[in-house]
Amino acid sequence: MSQFPHSSTPHAVSVRSRTRFQSWAQGVLALGVALLALFILGRFRSALFWGGVLAIVCWPLLTWLRRKWPSPRAVALAPAAIVAGIALVFIIPFGLLVSAAAGEAREGAQWVRQAAEQGIPAPAWLDRLPWGRAQVQHWWQANLATADSVHELMTRLKPERSLAMVEQLGHGAANGLVIMGFALLILFFFLRAGTPLVARIDRLVWRLLGARGVMVQHHVVGAVRGALAGLVLVGLGEGVLIGLSYVIAGAPQPLLLGMFTALACMIPMVGGIALALCVALILVKGATLAAAIGVGVFGAIVLFLADHFIRPALIGGSIKLPFMWVLLGILGGLESCGLSGLFIGPAVMAVAHLLWRLGSGRAAQAAPDGVVAIRVTHHARAD
C-alpha cells in the first residue's frame, strides 16, 4: 500500500502529458482544417465574408422581428424577409442605377466623340471672370477649342487605359453581383440558424480566449456595425445630397456623377477629390460659374459635417475608438484588403485599441521601479 502512490505517479504524469499533447494536436488539426476550408472556398470567401458582415449588421433587426413576430414560422420567414428587403433596397435599385448610368455613359461617350471632332467651345462664364480672363481664354483656345488640341490632349491622357479600366469595372460589377447573390444566400442560413449559432460562437470564444476574448468579440461586432453605418450609409447620404445639387446646377449626366461621388464619399477624404472633379466637369460643359461655385460650396459643407461629426460618431462612438484610429484603420484596410478592408481595418484597430487600453490601464501590472525612476528623473530635468 505504501508503494501505490509512488507507482501511480509516472502513469498519471504520462496521461497528463498525453492529454496535453492531444490538446495541442487537436488545435493544430482544427486550425489546419479551417485554413484548408478557406482555401477551397476560393473567390467565394468574399461571399462568406460579406454574408458574415451582413449577419452582424442585421442581427438586431432579426431580434426585433422575432420579438414582434413570435410565430414558429418566423424562424424561416423573418430571415427571408430581411434578405428580400436587402435585395429590394440595394440590389434592384443598384441594377436600375447601373442601367441608367450606362445610358448616360453612352451620352458622355458621344459628347467626347463630338469634342474630338469639333473641339470644345469656350463657355460663356469665361467672359465674366473678374481676373485672369485673358490667360484662361488663351489656355482654352490653345488646349480645348479645336479638334487638333482636343485630340492631342486625349493622346496625352491615353484614353485606351480609361476604356480598359471601364471594361474591368464592368466585369468587376458582374462578378460583384454574383458574389452578392451568394452572400445573401449565406446571410439567410446564418440568420435562420439564429440564437443557437450565436451561442456556439460565444461558447467557442469563451473556451479559446476567456473573458478577454468576449470583450474582443464585442468590439469587433461594434466596429463592423459602425463601419457599415459610418462608411456605406453616410457615403450614400452624401452622394444623394450632392447629386441633388448636380441636378439643380444642370450638370451633365447627374446620375452618373452622383454615383461616382457616393462611391468616393464612402472613403474619408476621397469624396473631396471626386467633388472637385465633378465641379471641373460642370465648368467644362458650360454651366454658369455661379452654379459650379454653389455646387462646390454645398458639397464642401456636406463633406465637412459628415466626415468630422457624423462619421466618427457612428464608427467609433459605440466602442469609444478615437477618430485617428478609425481613419488609419479605414485607409490601411482599404489599401491592404481592398473593399473588404473598409470593415476589416476598423475591426482590427478596435481590437488593437482595446488591447492598448487593457495593457496600459490602471488595472495593468505596475511598471518596474527602474522605469518609474527614469521617468521621474526625466521630468525633473525637463523642469
XYZ file of C-alpha atoms in Angstrom:
383
model
C 0.000 0.000 0.000
C 2.848 2.356 0.743
C 4.171 1.909 -2.807
C 0.841 2.660 -4.573
C 1.244 6.437 -4.824
C 4.823 6.048 -5.932
C 3.950 3.523 -8.627
C 0.941 5.514 -9.890
C 2.763 8.840 -10.290
C 4.508 8.056 -13.615
C 1.228 6.769 -15.014
C -0.587 9.986 -14.026
C 2.175 12.160 -15.471
C 2.084 10.135 -18.693
C -1.678 10.520 -19.011
C -1.444 14.240 -18.278
C 1.331 14.791 -20.841
C -0.502 12.697 -23.416
C -3.672 14.733 -22.821
C -1.732 17.965 -23.224
C -0.165 16.677 -26.439
C -3.569 15.624 -27.751
C -4.960 19.074 -26.979
C -2.197 20.731 -28.979
C -2.599 18.200 -31.806
C -6.341 18.775 -31.920
C -5.800 22.536 -32.019
C -3.328 22.236 -34.888
C -5.699 19.897 -36.734
C -8.641 22.283 -36.281
C -6.575 25.260 -37.484
C -5.324 23.324 -40.500
C -8.826 22.192 -41.464
C -10.144 25.757 -41.103
C -7.369 27.158 -43.320
C -7.894 24.384 -45.869
C -11.632 25.086 -45.944
C -10.974 28.791 -46.565
C -8.548 27.877 -49.345
C -11.067 25.578 -51.017
C -13.742 28.287 -50.979
C -11.706 30.294 -53.485
C -13.354 33.528 -54.555
C -16.455 32.569 -52.572
C -14.515 33.572 -49.477
C -15.769 37.046 -50.318
C -19.358 35.801 -50.253
C -18.769 34.179 -46.851
C -17.171 37.369 -45.556
C -19.962 39.660 -46.761
C -22.588 37.218 -45.532
C -20.986 37.348 -42.087
C -20.794 41.148 -42.147
C -24.447 41.438 -43.143
C -25.406 38.911 -40.455
C -23.662 41.005 -37.783
C -25.365 44.158 -39.031
C -28.824 42.594 -39.427
C -28.834 40.661 -36.135
C -30.552 43.444 -34.108
C -33.241 43.675 -36.799
C -33.753 39.891 -36.670
C -34.058 40.024 -32.875
C -36.663 42.784 -33.140
C -38.660 40.901 -35.775
C -38.744 37.704 -33.736
C -39.846 39.633 -30.672
C -42.679 41.269 -32.628
C -43.490 38.063 -34.533
C -43.368 35.120 -32.081
C -44.838 32.603 -34.533
C -42.820 29.395 -35.175
C -42.891 30.271 -38.859
C -40.827 33.372 -38.101
C -37.742 31.156 -37.746
C -37.562 30.954 -41.551
C -39.808 33.827 -42.653
C -38.020 36.565 -40.690
C -34.592 35.837 -42.282
C -36.280 35.547 -45.688
C -37.943 38.931 -45.164
C -34.601 40.543 -44.238
C -32.845 39.064 -47.269
C -35.703 40.114 -49.571
C -35.613 43.610 -48.063
C -31.877 43.941 -48.697
C -32.383 42.759 -52.277
C -35.217 45.234 -52.841
C -33.463 48.159 -51.189
C -29.972 47.689 -52.631
C -29.627 45.178 -55.449
C -32.656 46.105 -57.584
C -32.043 49.896 -57.319
C -28.364 49.236 -57.988
C -29.279 47.400 -61.183
C -31.541 50.259 -62.267
C -28.840 52.804 -61.486
C -26.301 50.822 -63.469
C -28.711 50.678 -66.410
C -29.369 54.431 -66.236
C -25.680 55.148 -65.787
C -24.928 53.054 -68.880
C -27.295 55.269 -70.869
C -25.627 58.387 -69.521
C -22.236 56.860 -70.266
C -23.268 56.455 -73.905
C -24.261 60.117 -73.984
C -20.938 61.020 -72.411
C -19.069 58.962 -74.995
C -20.988 60.749 -77.746
C -20.010 64.112 -76.247
C -16.355 63.033 -76.096
C -16.507 61.914 -79.730
C -18.098 65.222 -80.757
C -15.450 67.149 -78.826
C -12.711 65.192 -80.582
C -14.214 66.095 -83.971
C -15.193 69.731 -83.364
C -13.391 70.865 -80.223
C -14.969 72.225 -77.039
C -16.342 75.753 -77.393
C -15.438 78.192 -74.632
C -18.254 78.548 -72.082
C -19.929 81.908 -71.554
C -18.725 82.255 -67.974
C -15.146 82.806 -69.173
C -16.094 86.326 -70.279
C -17.359 87.143 -66.781
C -14.257 86.169 -64.838
C -13.190 89.038 -62.535
C -9.475 88.355 -63.078
C -7.275 86.170 -65.261
C -9.814 86.296 -68.100
C -7.292 86.708 -70.912
C -4.982 83.971 -69.647
C -7.815 81.452 -69.193
C -9.273 82.210 -72.640
C -5.847 81.813 -74.209
C -5.317 78.463 -72.485
C -8.772 77.282 -73.577
C -8.178 78.227 -77.193
C -4.801 76.513 -77.165
C -5.892 73.275 -75.480
C -9.634 72.708 -75.940
C -11.174 74.900 -78.620
C -10.041 72.985 -81.724
C -10.241 69.346 -82.726
C -6.450 69.061 -83.013
C -5.892 70.399 -79.495
C -8.532 68.050 -78.052
C -7.012 65.107 -79.924
C -3.570 65.996 -78.566
C -4.989 66.275 -75.044
C -6.684 62.875 -75.332
C -3.458 61.379 -76.642
C -1.667 62.636 -73.536
C -4.453 61.281 -71.305
C -4.243 57.848 -73.049
C -7.976 57.065 -73.293
C -7.324 53.404 -74.090
C -6.325 52.950 -70.458
C -9.582 54.541 -69.363
C -11.548 52.245 -71.670
C -9.713 49.212 -70.306
C -10.465 50.392 -66.775
C -14.152 50.815 -67.628
C -14.234 47.306 -69.095
C -12.553 45.947 -65.979
C -15.079 47.755 -63.808
C -17.875 46.191 -65.833
C -16.503 42.683 -65.270
C -15.991 43.548 -61.606
C -19.596 44.719 -61.270
C -20.917 41.479 -62.823
C -18.711 39.383 -60.540
C -19.811 41.523 -57.591
C -23.470 40.811 -58.306
C -22.774 37.053 -58.336
C -20.851 37.259 -55.065
C -23.581 39.400 -53.513
C -26.189 36.836 -54.523
C -24.277 34.079 -52.742
C -23.673 36.423 -49.789
C -27.430 36.901 -49.413
C -27.907 33.124 -49.531
C -25.283 32.698 -46.801
C -26.927 35.511 -44.844
C -30.247 33.656 -44.913
C -28.718 30.496 -43.437
C -26.789 32.488 -40.819
C -29.942 34.277 -39.692
C -32.025 31.101 -39.851
C -29.537 29.378 -37.514
C -30.234 32.255 -35.145
C -29.569 32.105 -31.420
C -28.042 28.568 -31.359
C -25.336 29.692 -33.789
C -24.568 32.799 -31.727
C -24.473 30.684 -28.547
C -22.000 28.284 -30.160
C -19.790 31.193 -31.281
C -19.887 32.718 -27.786
C -19.032 29.358 -26.217
C -16.121 28.813 -28.617
C -14.719 32.297 -27.986
C -15.001 31.793 -24.224
C -13.238 28.418 -24.353
C -10.400 29.707 -26.522
C -9.814 33.201 -25.142
C -11.833 33.596 -21.943
C -13.302 36.902 -20.754
C -10.832 38.973 -22.789
C -11.974 37.136 -25.899
C -15.572 38.097 -25.200
C -14.508 41.758 -24.945
C -12.648 41.472 -28.253
C -15.710 39.882 -29.856
C -17.889 42.754 -28.621
C -15.506 45.348 -30.080
C -15.296 43.553 -33.438
C -19.091 43.448 -33.721
C -19.376 47.119 -32.758
C -16.681 48.116 -35.255
C -18.363 46.218 -38.119
C -21.754 47.782 -37.417
C -20.228 51.212 -37.009
C -18.230 50.845 -40.234
C -21.340 49.973 -42.219
C -23.268 52.909 -40.809
C -20.380 55.367 -40.903
C -18.947 54.455 -44.297
C -21.653 52.997 -46.507
C -24.765 54.761 -45.264
C -23.081 58.133 -44.697
C -21.361 57.884 -48.091
C -24.660 57.117 -49.823
C -26.292 60.027 -47.990
C -23.531 62.386 -49.096
C -23.843 61.146 -52.658
C -27.618 61.695 -52.671
C -27.376 65.261 -51.303
C -24.525 66.294 -53.586
C -26.207 64.509 -56.516
C -29.312 66.661 -55.997
C -27.097 69.729 -56.286
C -25.772 68.329 -59.597
C -29.333 68.100 -60.890
C -30.175 71.641 -59.765
C -26.972 73.030 -61.314
C -27.707 71.324 -64.641
C -24.612 69.110 -64.563
C -24.045 66.637 -67.419
C -25.078 63.064 -66.556
C -26.022 63.956 -62.937
C -26.925 60.356 -62.061
C -23.544 59.052 -63.142
C -21.743 61.846 -61.311
C -23.874 61.241 -58.228
C -22.985 57.527 -58.178
C -19.317 58.350 -58.629
C -19.472 60.848 -55.761
C -21.337 58.426 -53.471
C -18.773 55.655 -54.030
C -15.925 58.094 -53.408
C -17.584 59.502 -50.272
C -17.551 56.051 -48.657
C -13.818 56.625 -48.135
C -12.877 59.607 -45.928
C -11.074 62.470 -47.715
C -11.642 60.903 -51.148
C -15.078 62.486 -51.561
C -13.499 65.934 -51.785
C -11.402 64.865 -54.783
C -14.491 63.466 -56.528
C -16.394 66.682 -55.806
C -13.591 68.805 -57.294
C -13.518 66.665 -60.454
C -17.290 66.929 -60.863
C -17.229 70.712 -60.390
C -14.488 70.968 -63.025
C -16.615 68.876 -65.420
C -19.607 71.133 -64.779
C -17.484 74.145 -65.724
C -16.157 72.442 -68.865
C -19.680 71.563 -70.006
C -20.614 75.231 -69.997
C -22.711 75.655 -66.854
C -22.743 79.016 -65.140
C -19.898 79.914 -62.826
C -22.352 80.623 -60.005
C -23.868 77.135 -60.325
C -20.451 75.466 -60.180
C -19.424 77.549 -57.155
C -22.733 76.744 -55.459
C -22.226 73.014 -56.025
C -18.681 73.218 -54.708
C -19.615 75.164 -51.569
C -22.663 72.995 -50.803
C -20.707 69.784 -51.357
C -17.830 71.003 -49.175
C -20.255 71.778 -46.329
C -21.880 68.337 -46.625
C -18.500 66.581 -46.650
C -17.181 68.628 -43.720
C -20.182 67.924 -41.496
C -20.367 64.236 -42.402
C -16.636 63.457 -42.187
C -15.924 65.419 -38.999
C -19.066 64.850 -36.923
C -21.432 62.143 -38.184
C -18.962 59.522 -39.429
C -16.607 59.460 -36.382
C -19.599 59.280 -34.031
C -21.113 56.319 -35.899
C -17.894 54.337 -36.353
C -16.073 54.945 -33.098
C -18.864 56.042 -30.782
C -20.193 52.629 -29.751
C -16.713 51.238 -28.987
C -15.044 54.530 -27.940
C -12.489 54.365 -30.743
C -10.622 57.656 -31.420
C -11.057 59.169 -34.866
C -7.366 58.804 -35.770
C -7.537 55.043 -35.117
C -10.694 54.884 -37.238
C -9.105 56.833 -40.097
C -5.923 54.755 -40.139
C -7.934 51.539 -39.985
C -10.113 52.567 -42.928
C -7.303 53.779 -45.182
C -4.886 50.985 -44.244
C -7.562 48.323 -44.578
C -8.627 49.653 -47.974
C -5.049 49.610 -49.253
C -4.262 46.156 -47.845
C -7.528 44.253 -48.351
C -9.500 46.207 -50.952
C -13.189 46.902 -50.402
C -13.472 44.383 -47.566
C -10.763 46.354 -45.774
C -13.337 49.055 -45.059
C -14.682 46.634 -42.414
C -11.553 44.629 -41.590
C -9.449 47.725 -40.887
C -11.738 49.332 -38.252
C -12.327 45.915 -36.622
C -8.590 45.250 -36.299
C -7.939 48.760 -34.993
C -10.776 48.356 -32.483
C -9.141 45.199 -31.127
C -5.712 46.877 -31.094
C -7.122 49.863 -29.199
C -8.816 47.531 -26.716
C -5.561 45.663 -26.063
C -3.786 49.003 -25.667
C -6.320 50.152 -23.079
C -6.173 46.852 -21.207
C -2.381 46.788 -21.205
C -1.818 50.422 -20.257
C -4.753 50.969 -17.916
C -4.684 51.252 -14.149
C -5.526 47.593 -13.692
C -2.411 46.555 -15.607
C 0.732 45.376 -13.878
C 2.757 48.239 -12.431
C 5.892 49.313 -14.261
C 9.242 48.331 -12.732
C 10.834 50.749 -10.265
C 13.678 51.476 -12.638
C 11.271 52.678 -15.327
C 9.486 54.902 -12.823
C 12.801 56.317 -11.612
C 13.868 57.102 -15.164
C 10.574 58.881 -15.798
C 10.873 60.916 -12.569
C 14.470 61.904 -13.386
C 13.476 62.864 -16.923
C 10.652 65.095 -15.718
C 12.875 66.671 -13.086
C 15.474 67.556 -15.735
C 12.784 68.925 -18.003
C 11.524 71.191 -15.218
